[in-house]
Amino acid sequence: MKANRLVGTLAIAALSLTGLIIAAPSADAATCYASSCHHKDPTSTGCNSGAITARSKTAPDGTIVELRYSATCRAAWGRIRNSHVGAEAFVENTQGQNDSQFVSTGRDVYTLMVSDKDIQAHACYATNGGSGFAACTGWY
C-alpha cells in the first residue's frame, strides 16, 4: 500500500516537472530579428529583455549615452540618460540604418532599433536641436 502511494506521488511529481519543462514561451519572447527589427521599439518587441549596454560614454555635461544591444534580436539602439529636454539620442549602424529621438519630457530617451547582425553600430548624443554631437560611444 505504501509502495503504491509512493509510486503515485513520484508519478505526479514527474508530471509536474514535465509540465515545467515544456511550458509555453514567455510573453517577453522577442518578435523580431536583425533587419526585421529596424525602426521597431525594443520594449514592445521584447528585445530589451536581457539586453546589455555594449558601449557607454559620459558627455562633459553629464549626459550618459549608451549603445544598447540585444543578442536575442541581433539589434541595437541608443539611449541617453541624465540629459535635458531637447537633447537627441542617435543610433547608426555601418549599413547606414539610423534613428534618433528627442527628449520631450524628463531626462531620458531611447531610440528605435537598427540591425546589428554581422555589422557594427554606435550611439551618439546631440545637444539641443541636434546642432552637434556632444558624445558618441565606440562601435560594437
Short mmCIF file of N, CA and C in Angstrom, two decimals:
data_model
loop_
_atom_site.label_atom_id
_atom_site.label_comp_id
_atom_site.label_asym_id
_atom_site.label_seq_id
_atom_site.Cartn_x
_atom_site.Cartn_y
_atom_site.Cartn_z
N MET A 1 0.82 -1.19 0.00
CA MET A 1 0.00 0.00 0.00
C MET A 1 0.86 1.26 0.00
N LYS A 2 1.86 1.31 0.91
CA LYS A 2 2.75 2.47 0.97
C LYS A 2 3.53 2.60 -0.33
N ALA A 3 3.92 1.47 -0.91
CA ALA A 3 4.67 1.50 -2.16
C ALA A 3 3.82 2.10 -3.27
N ASN A 4 2.54 1.77 -3.33
CA ASN A 4 1.65 2.31 -4.37
C ASN A 4 1.49 3.82 -4.22
N ARG A 5 1.36 4.30 -2.97
CA ARG A 5 1.25 5.74 -2.73
C ARG A 5 2.52 6.46 -3.15
N LEU A 6 3.68 5.88 -2.86
CA LEU A 6 4.97 6.47 -3.22
C LEU A 6 5.11 6.55 -4.73
N VAL A 7 4.73 5.47 -5.42
CA VAL A 7 4.80 5.47 -6.89
C VAL A 7 3.86 6.52 -7.44
N GLY A 8 2.67 6.62 -6.90
CA GLY A 8 1.71 7.63 -7.35
C GLY A 8 2.22 9.04 -7.12
N THR A 9 2.84 9.28 -5.97
CA THR A 9 3.40 10.59 -5.65
C THR A 9 4.54 10.93 -6.60
N LEU A 10 5.40 9.94 -6.86
CA LEU A 10 6.51 10.16 -7.80
C LEU A 10 5.99 10.44 -9.21
N ALA A 11 4.94 9.76 -9.62
CA ALA A 11 4.37 9.98 -10.95
C ALA A 11 3.81 11.39 -11.07
N ILE A 12 3.14 11.86 -10.03
CA ILE A 12 2.59 13.23 -10.05
C ILE A 12 3.73 14.23 -10.09
N ALA A 13 4.78 14.01 -9.32
CA ALA A 13 5.94 14.91 -9.32
C ALA A 13 6.59 14.93 -10.70
N ALA A 14 6.71 13.77 -11.33
CA ALA A 14 7.30 13.70 -12.67
C ALA A 14 6.44 14.46 -13.67
N LEU A 15 5.14 14.32 -13.59
CA LEU A 15 4.25 15.06 -14.49
C LEU A 15 4.37 16.56 -14.27
N SER A 16 4.48 16.96 -13.02
CA SER A 16 4.64 18.39 -12.70
C SER A 16 5.93 18.92 -13.30
N LEU A 17 7.02 18.18 -13.16
CA LEU A 17 8.29 18.62 -13.73
C LEU A 17 8.23 18.66 -15.24
N THR A 18 7.56 17.67 -15.84
CA THR A 18 7.43 17.66 -17.29
C THR A 18 6.68 18.90 -17.76
N GLY A 19 5.64 19.29 -17.03
CA GLY A 19 4.89 20.49 -17.38
C GLY A 19 5.75 21.73 -17.33
N LEU A 20 6.67 21.79 -16.40
CA LEU A 20 7.57 22.93 -16.30
C LEU A 20 8.54 22.97 -17.47
N ILE A 21 8.99 21.82 -17.89
CA ILE A 21 9.98 21.75 -18.97
C ILE A 21 9.37 22.16 -20.31
N ILE A 22 8.12 21.81 -20.54
CA ILE A 22 7.52 22.11 -21.84
C ILE A 22 6.53 23.27 -21.75
N ALA A 23 6.75 24.13 -20.80
CA ALA A 23 5.87 25.29 -20.63
C ALA A 23 5.90 26.18 -21.86
N ALA A 24 4.84 26.90 -22.09
CA ALA A 24 4.74 27.82 -23.23
C ALA A 24 5.77 28.93 -23.11
N PRO A 25 6.21 29.49 -24.25
CA PRO A 25 7.17 30.59 -24.19
C PRO A 25 6.59 31.78 -23.44
N SER A 26 7.48 32.56 -22.84
CA SER A 26 7.03 33.72 -22.06
C SER A 26 6.49 34.81 -22.97
N ALA A 27 5.74 35.72 -22.36
CA ALA A 27 5.19 36.85 -23.11
C ALA A 27 6.28 37.80 -23.57
N ASP A 28 7.48 37.68 -22.96
CA ASP A 28 8.58 38.57 -23.31
C ASP A 28 9.39 38.07 -24.50
N ALA A 29 8.96 36.99 -25.15
CA ALA A 29 9.71 36.46 -26.29
C ALA A 29 9.81 37.53 -27.37
N ALA A 30 11.00 37.64 -27.97
CA ALA A 30 11.23 38.66 -29.00
C ALA A 30 10.40 38.40 -30.24
N THR A 31 9.94 39.46 -30.86
CA THR A 31 9.09 39.33 -32.05
C THR A 31 9.79 39.77 -33.34
N CYS A 32 11.10 40.05 -33.28
CA CYS A 32 11.83 40.42 -34.48
C CYS A 32 13.27 39.93 -34.37
N TYR A 33 13.98 39.97 -35.50
CA TYR A 33 15.37 39.52 -35.52
C TYR A 33 16.12 40.31 -36.59
N ALA A 34 17.25 40.87 -36.22
CA ALA A 34 18.17 41.56 -37.13
C ALA A 34 17.44 42.63 -37.95
N SER A 35 17.45 42.51 -39.27
CA SER A 35 16.88 43.57 -40.11
C SER A 35 15.38 43.76 -39.92
N SER A 36 14.67 42.72 -39.44
CA SER A 36 13.23 42.90 -39.21
C SER A 36 12.97 43.76 -37.97
N CYS A 37 14.02 44.05 -37.18
CA CYS A 37 13.88 44.93 -36.01
C CYS A 37 14.05 46.41 -36.36
N HIS A 38 14.52 46.69 -37.58
CA HIS A 38 14.81 48.08 -37.96
C HIS A 38 13.59 48.97 -37.75
N HIS A 39 13.79 50.06 -37.05
CA HIS A 39 12.76 51.06 -36.73
C HIS A 39 11.64 50.51 -35.85
N LYS A 40 11.94 49.49 -35.05
CA LYS A 40 10.95 48.98 -34.10
C LYS A 40 11.42 49.30 -32.68
N ASP A 41 10.45 49.33 -31.77
CA ASP A 41 10.70 49.66 -30.37
C ASP A 41 11.25 48.44 -29.62
N PRO A 42 12.40 48.58 -28.94
CA PRO A 42 12.97 47.43 -28.23
C PRO A 42 12.08 46.92 -27.09
N THR A 43 11.25 47.77 -26.53
CA THR A 43 10.38 47.34 -25.44
C THR A 43 9.19 46.55 -25.96
N SER A 44 8.50 47.06 -26.97
CA SER A 44 7.31 46.38 -27.46
C SER A 44 7.64 45.08 -28.21
N THR A 45 8.87 44.94 -28.69
CA THR A 45 9.27 43.71 -29.39
C THR A 45 9.88 42.66 -28.45
N GLY A 46 10.13 43.04 -27.20
CA GLY A 46 10.76 42.14 -26.25
C GLY A 46 12.27 42.11 -26.35
N CYS A 47 12.85 42.90 -27.22
CA CYS A 47 14.31 42.91 -27.40
C CYS A 47 15.04 43.50 -26.20
N ASN A 48 14.36 44.31 -25.40
CA ASN A 48 15.02 44.90 -24.23
C ASN A 48 15.25 43.88 -23.12
N SER A 49 14.54 42.76 -23.16
CA SER A 49 14.71 41.72 -22.16
C SER A 49 16.07 41.04 -22.35
N GLY A 50 16.93 41.16 -21.38
CA GLY A 50 18.25 40.56 -21.47
C GLY A 50 19.27 41.39 -22.24
N ALA A 51 18.89 42.59 -22.66
CA ALA A 51 19.82 43.45 -23.41
C ALA A 51 20.94 43.93 -22.50
N ILE A 52 22.05 44.29 -23.12
CA ILE A 52 23.21 44.81 -22.39
C ILE A 52 23.55 46.21 -22.88
N THR A 53 24.29 46.94 -22.07
CA THR A 53 24.88 48.18 -22.53
C THR A 53 26.25 47.81 -23.08
N ALA A 54 26.36 47.79 -24.40
CA ALA A 54 27.59 47.34 -25.07
C ALA A 54 28.69 48.39 -25.01
N ARG A 55 28.31 49.65 -25.12
CA ARG A 55 29.26 50.77 -25.05
C ARG A 55 28.58 51.92 -24.32
N SER A 56 29.39 52.73 -23.65
CA SER A 56 28.86 53.87 -22.89
C SER A 56 29.87 55.00 -22.90
N LYS A 57 29.35 56.22 -22.87
CA LYS A 57 30.23 57.40 -22.82
C LYS A 57 29.49 58.48 -22.04
N THR A 58 30.22 59.22 -21.22
CA THR A 58 29.63 60.34 -20.50
C THR A 58 30.11 61.64 -21.14
N ALA A 59 29.15 62.48 -21.52
CA ALA A 59 29.46 63.78 -22.14
C ALA A 59 29.93 64.76 -21.06
N PRO A 60 30.60 65.83 -21.45
CA PRO A 60 31.07 66.83 -20.48
C PRO A 60 29.95 67.41 -19.60
N ASP A 61 28.71 67.45 -20.13
CA ASP A 61 27.61 68.00 -19.33
C ASP A 61 26.97 66.96 -18.40
N GLY A 62 27.50 65.73 -18.38
CA GLY A 62 26.97 64.69 -17.51
C GLY A 62 25.97 63.76 -18.16
N THR A 63 25.56 64.06 -19.39
CA THR A 63 24.66 63.15 -20.10
C THR A 63 25.39 61.85 -20.39
N ILE A 64 24.70 60.74 -20.16
CA ILE A 64 25.27 59.42 -20.42
C ILE A 64 24.64 58.88 -21.70
N VAL A 65 25.47 58.56 -22.68
CA VAL A 65 24.98 57.97 -23.92
C VAL A 65 25.38 56.50 -23.93
N GLU A 66 24.42 55.65 -24.26
CA GLU A 66 24.64 54.21 -24.23
C GLU A 66 24.22 53.57 -25.55
N LEU A 67 25.00 52.60 -25.96
CA LEU A 67 24.61 51.72 -27.07
C LEU A 67 24.08 50.46 -26.42
N ARG A 68 22.78 50.22 -26.56
CA ARG A 68 22.14 49.03 -26.02
C ARG A 68 22.12 47.96 -27.09
N TYR A 69 22.32 46.70 -26.69
CA TYR A 69 22.41 45.60 -27.65
C TYR A 69 21.64 44.39 -27.15
N SER A 70 20.88 43.78 -28.05
CA SER A 70 20.16 42.55 -27.76
C SER A 70 20.76 41.42 -28.59
N ALA A 71 21.37 40.45 -27.92
CA ALA A 71 21.91 39.28 -28.62
C ALA A 71 20.78 38.42 -29.17
N THR A 72 19.64 38.39 -28.48
CA THR A 72 18.49 37.62 -28.94
C THR A 72 17.97 38.17 -30.25
N CYS A 73 17.88 39.47 -30.36
CA CYS A 73 17.33 40.12 -31.55
C CYS A 73 18.39 40.52 -32.57
N ARG A 74 19.64 40.51 -32.16
CA ARG A 74 20.74 40.98 -33.01
C ARG A 74 20.44 42.39 -33.51
N ALA A 75 20.09 43.25 -32.56
CA ALA A 75 19.71 44.62 -32.86
C ALA A 75 20.28 45.55 -31.78
N ALA A 76 20.42 46.82 -32.13
CA ALA A 76 20.98 47.82 -31.21
C ALA A 76 20.13 49.07 -31.24
N TRP A 77 20.24 49.84 -30.16
CA TRP A 77 19.56 51.13 -30.08
C TRP A 77 20.34 52.04 -29.17
N GLY A 78 20.11 53.33 -29.29
CA GLY A 78 20.78 54.31 -28.46
C GLY A 78 19.89 54.73 -27.31
N ARG A 79 20.52 55.11 -26.22
CA ARG A 79 19.78 55.62 -25.07
C ARG A 79 20.61 56.71 -24.43
N ILE A 80 19.96 57.80 -24.04
CA ILE A 80 20.65 58.82 -23.25
C ILE A 80 19.93 58.95 -21.92
N ARG A 81 20.74 59.17 -20.88
CA ARG A 81 20.22 59.31 -19.52
C ARG A 81 20.83 60.55 -18.90
N ASN A 82 20.13 61.09 -17.94
CA ASN A 82 20.62 62.26 -17.19
C ASN A 82 20.83 63.46 -18.10
N SER A 83 19.92 63.65 -19.04
CA SER A 83 20.07 64.72 -20.02
C SER A 83 19.05 65.82 -19.76
N HIS A 84 18.51 66.40 -20.81
CA HIS A 84 17.57 67.52 -20.67
C HIS A 84 16.63 67.54 -21.87
N VAL A 85 15.51 68.21 -21.70
CA VAL A 85 14.54 68.36 -22.79
C VAL A 85 15.23 69.02 -23.97
N GLY A 86 15.03 68.45 -25.15
CA GLY A 86 15.64 68.96 -26.38
C GLY A 86 16.88 68.20 -26.79
N ALA A 87 17.46 67.41 -25.89
CA ALA A 87 18.62 66.60 -26.25
C ALA A 87 18.18 65.49 -27.20
N GLU A 88 19.12 65.00 -28.01
CA GLU A 88 18.80 63.98 -29.00
C GLU A 88 19.68 62.75 -28.82
N ALA A 89 19.03 61.59 -28.83
CA ALA A 89 19.74 60.30 -28.85
C ALA A 89 19.74 59.83 -30.30
N PHE A 90 20.85 59.25 -30.73
CA PHE A 90 21.02 58.85 -32.12
C PHE A 90 21.71 57.49 -32.16
N VAL A 91 21.26 56.60 -33.05
CA VAL A 91 21.92 55.32 -33.27
C VAL A 91 22.12 55.14 -34.76
N GLU A 92 23.23 54.51 -35.14
CA GLU A 92 23.54 54.28 -36.55
C GLU A 92 24.34 52.99 -36.66
N ASN A 93 24.08 52.22 -37.73
CA ASN A 93 24.92 51.05 -37.98
C ASN A 93 25.78 51.29 -39.22
N THR A 94 26.69 50.37 -39.49
CA THR A 94 27.63 50.55 -40.59
C THR A 94 26.99 50.38 -41.97
N GLN A 95 25.71 50.03 -42.02
CA GLN A 95 24.99 49.97 -43.28
C GLN A 95 24.13 51.21 -43.51
N GLY A 96 24.25 52.19 -42.62
CA GLY A 96 23.52 53.44 -42.79
C GLY A 96 22.13 53.48 -42.18
N GLN A 97 21.67 52.40 -41.56
CA GLN A 97 20.40 52.46 -40.85
C GLN A 97 20.59 53.34 -39.63
N ASN A 98 19.61 54.19 -39.34
CA ASN A 98 19.74 55.06 -38.17
C ASN A 98 18.37 55.45 -37.63
N ASP A 99 18.38 55.98 -36.45
CA ASP A 99 17.17 56.52 -35.83
C ASP A 99 17.60 57.53 -34.78
N SER A 100 16.75 58.49 -34.52
CA SER A 100 17.01 59.44 -33.44
C SER A 100 15.71 59.80 -32.74
N GLN A 101 15.84 60.16 -31.48
CA GLN A 101 14.69 60.57 -30.67
C GLN A 101 15.13 61.73 -29.78
N PHE A 102 14.24 62.68 -29.62
CA PHE A 102 14.49 63.83 -28.76
C PHE A 102 13.86 63.60 -27.38
N VAL A 103 14.51 64.11 -26.36
CA VAL A 103 13.93 64.11 -25.03
C VAL A 103 12.83 65.16 -25.04
N SER A 104 11.58 64.74 -24.84
CA SER A 104 10.48 65.70 -24.84
C SER A 104 10.01 66.01 -23.42
N THR A 105 10.16 65.06 -22.52
CA THR A 105 9.88 65.27 -21.10
C THR A 105 10.89 64.45 -20.30
N GLY A 106 11.16 64.87 -19.11
CA GLY A 106 12.09 64.13 -18.27
C GLY A 106 13.53 64.33 -18.70
N ARG A 107 14.36 63.29 -18.48
CA ARG A 107 15.79 63.41 -18.74
C ARG A 107 16.36 62.26 -19.56
N ASP A 108 15.51 61.27 -19.91
CA ASP A 108 15.98 60.08 -20.61
C ASP A 108 15.15 59.82 -21.86
N VAL A 109 15.80 59.16 -22.84
CA VAL A 109 15.08 58.74 -24.04
C VAL A 109 15.88 57.64 -24.70
N TYR A 110 15.20 56.78 -25.45
CA TYR A 110 15.90 55.78 -26.24
C TYR A 110 15.36 55.80 -27.67
N THR A 111 16.18 55.33 -28.59
CA THR A 111 15.81 55.31 -30.00
C THR A 111 15.11 54.00 -30.35
N LEU A 112 14.62 53.95 -31.56
CA LEU A 112 14.18 52.69 -32.14
C LEU A 112 15.43 51.92 -32.54
N MET A 113 15.27 50.68 -32.97
CA MET A 113 16.42 49.81 -33.21
C MET A 113 16.92 49.86 -34.65
N VAL A 114 18.18 49.44 -34.78
CA VAL A 114 18.81 49.16 -36.08
C VAL A 114 19.36 47.75 -36.01
N SER A 115 19.53 47.11 -37.15
CA SER A 115 20.12 45.77 -37.19
C SER A 115 21.57 45.84 -36.74
N ASP A 116 22.00 44.80 -36.06
CA ASP A 116 23.40 44.72 -35.64
C ASP A 116 23.93 43.30 -35.89
N LYS A 117 23.35 42.63 -36.89
CA LYS A 117 23.78 41.26 -37.22
C LYS A 117 24.94 41.33 -38.21
N ASP A 118 26.09 40.88 -37.78
CA ASP A 118 27.30 40.82 -38.60
C ASP A 118 27.80 42.20 -39.05
N ILE A 119 27.34 43.25 -38.37
CA ILE A 119 27.81 44.62 -38.63
C ILE A 119 28.00 45.30 -37.28
N GLN A 120 28.31 46.58 -37.29
CA GLN A 120 28.50 47.30 -36.03
C GLN A 120 27.57 48.51 -35.97
N ALA A 121 27.39 48.99 -34.74
CA ALA A 121 26.57 50.18 -34.52
C ALA A 121 27.23 51.03 -33.43
N HIS A 122 26.83 52.29 -33.38
CA HIS A 122 27.24 53.16 -32.28
C HIS A 122 26.10 54.11 -31.97
N ALA A 123 26.17 54.74 -30.80
CA ALA A 123 25.13 55.68 -30.36
C ALA A 123 25.78 57.01 -30.05
N CYS A 124 25.02 58.08 -30.27
CA CYS A 124 25.52 59.42 -30.00
C CYS A 124 24.48 60.24 -29.27
N TYR A 125 24.96 61.32 -28.68
CA TYR A 125 24.11 62.31 -28.01
C TYR A 125 24.40 63.65 -28.65
N ALA A 126 23.34 64.32 -29.04
CA ALA A 126 23.49 65.65 -29.63
C ALA A 126 22.82 66.67 -28.71
N THR A 127 23.39 67.87 -28.69
CA THR A 127 22.84 68.95 -27.88
C THR A 127 21.54 69.45 -28.50
N ASN A 128 20.94 70.44 -27.90
CA ASN A 128 19.64 70.95 -28.33
C ASN A 128 19.51 71.08 -29.84
N GLY A 129 18.46 70.51 -30.35
CA GLY A 129 18.16 70.61 -31.77
C GLY A 129 19.10 69.83 -32.67
N GLY A 130 19.94 68.99 -32.11
CA GLY A 130 20.85 68.19 -32.91
C GLY A 130 21.92 69.01 -33.60
N SER A 131 22.27 70.15 -33.03
CA SER A 131 23.23 71.05 -33.68
C SER A 131 24.65 70.50 -33.73
N GLY A 132 24.94 69.52 -32.94
CA GLY A 132 26.28 68.93 -32.97
C GLY A 132 26.39 67.80 -31.97
N PHE A 133 27.14 66.78 -32.32
CA PHE A 133 27.30 65.65 -31.42
C PHE A 133 28.20 66.03 -30.25
N ALA A 134 27.70 65.78 -29.05
CA ALA A 134 28.45 66.09 -27.84
C ALA A 134 29.25 64.88 -27.38
N ALA A 135 28.75 63.67 -27.70
CA ALA A 135 29.45 62.45 -27.30
C ALA A 135 28.90 61.28 -28.09
N CYS A 136 29.80 60.36 -28.46
CA CYS A 136 29.41 59.13 -29.13
C CYS A 136 30.10 57.95 -28.45
N THR A 137 29.44 56.82 -28.45
CA THR A 137 30.06 55.60 -27.93
C THR A 137 31.00 55.05 -28.99
N GLY A 138 31.78 54.07 -28.61
CA GLY A 138 32.55 53.34 -29.59
C GLY A 138 31.62 52.42 -30.38
N TRP A 139 32.13 51.86 -31.43
CA TRP A 139 31.36 50.92 -32.26
C TRP A 139 31.35 49.55 -31.60
N TYR A 140 30.25 48.83 -31.79
CA TYR A 140 30.14 47.48 -31.25
C TYR A 140 29.41 46.62 -32.25
#
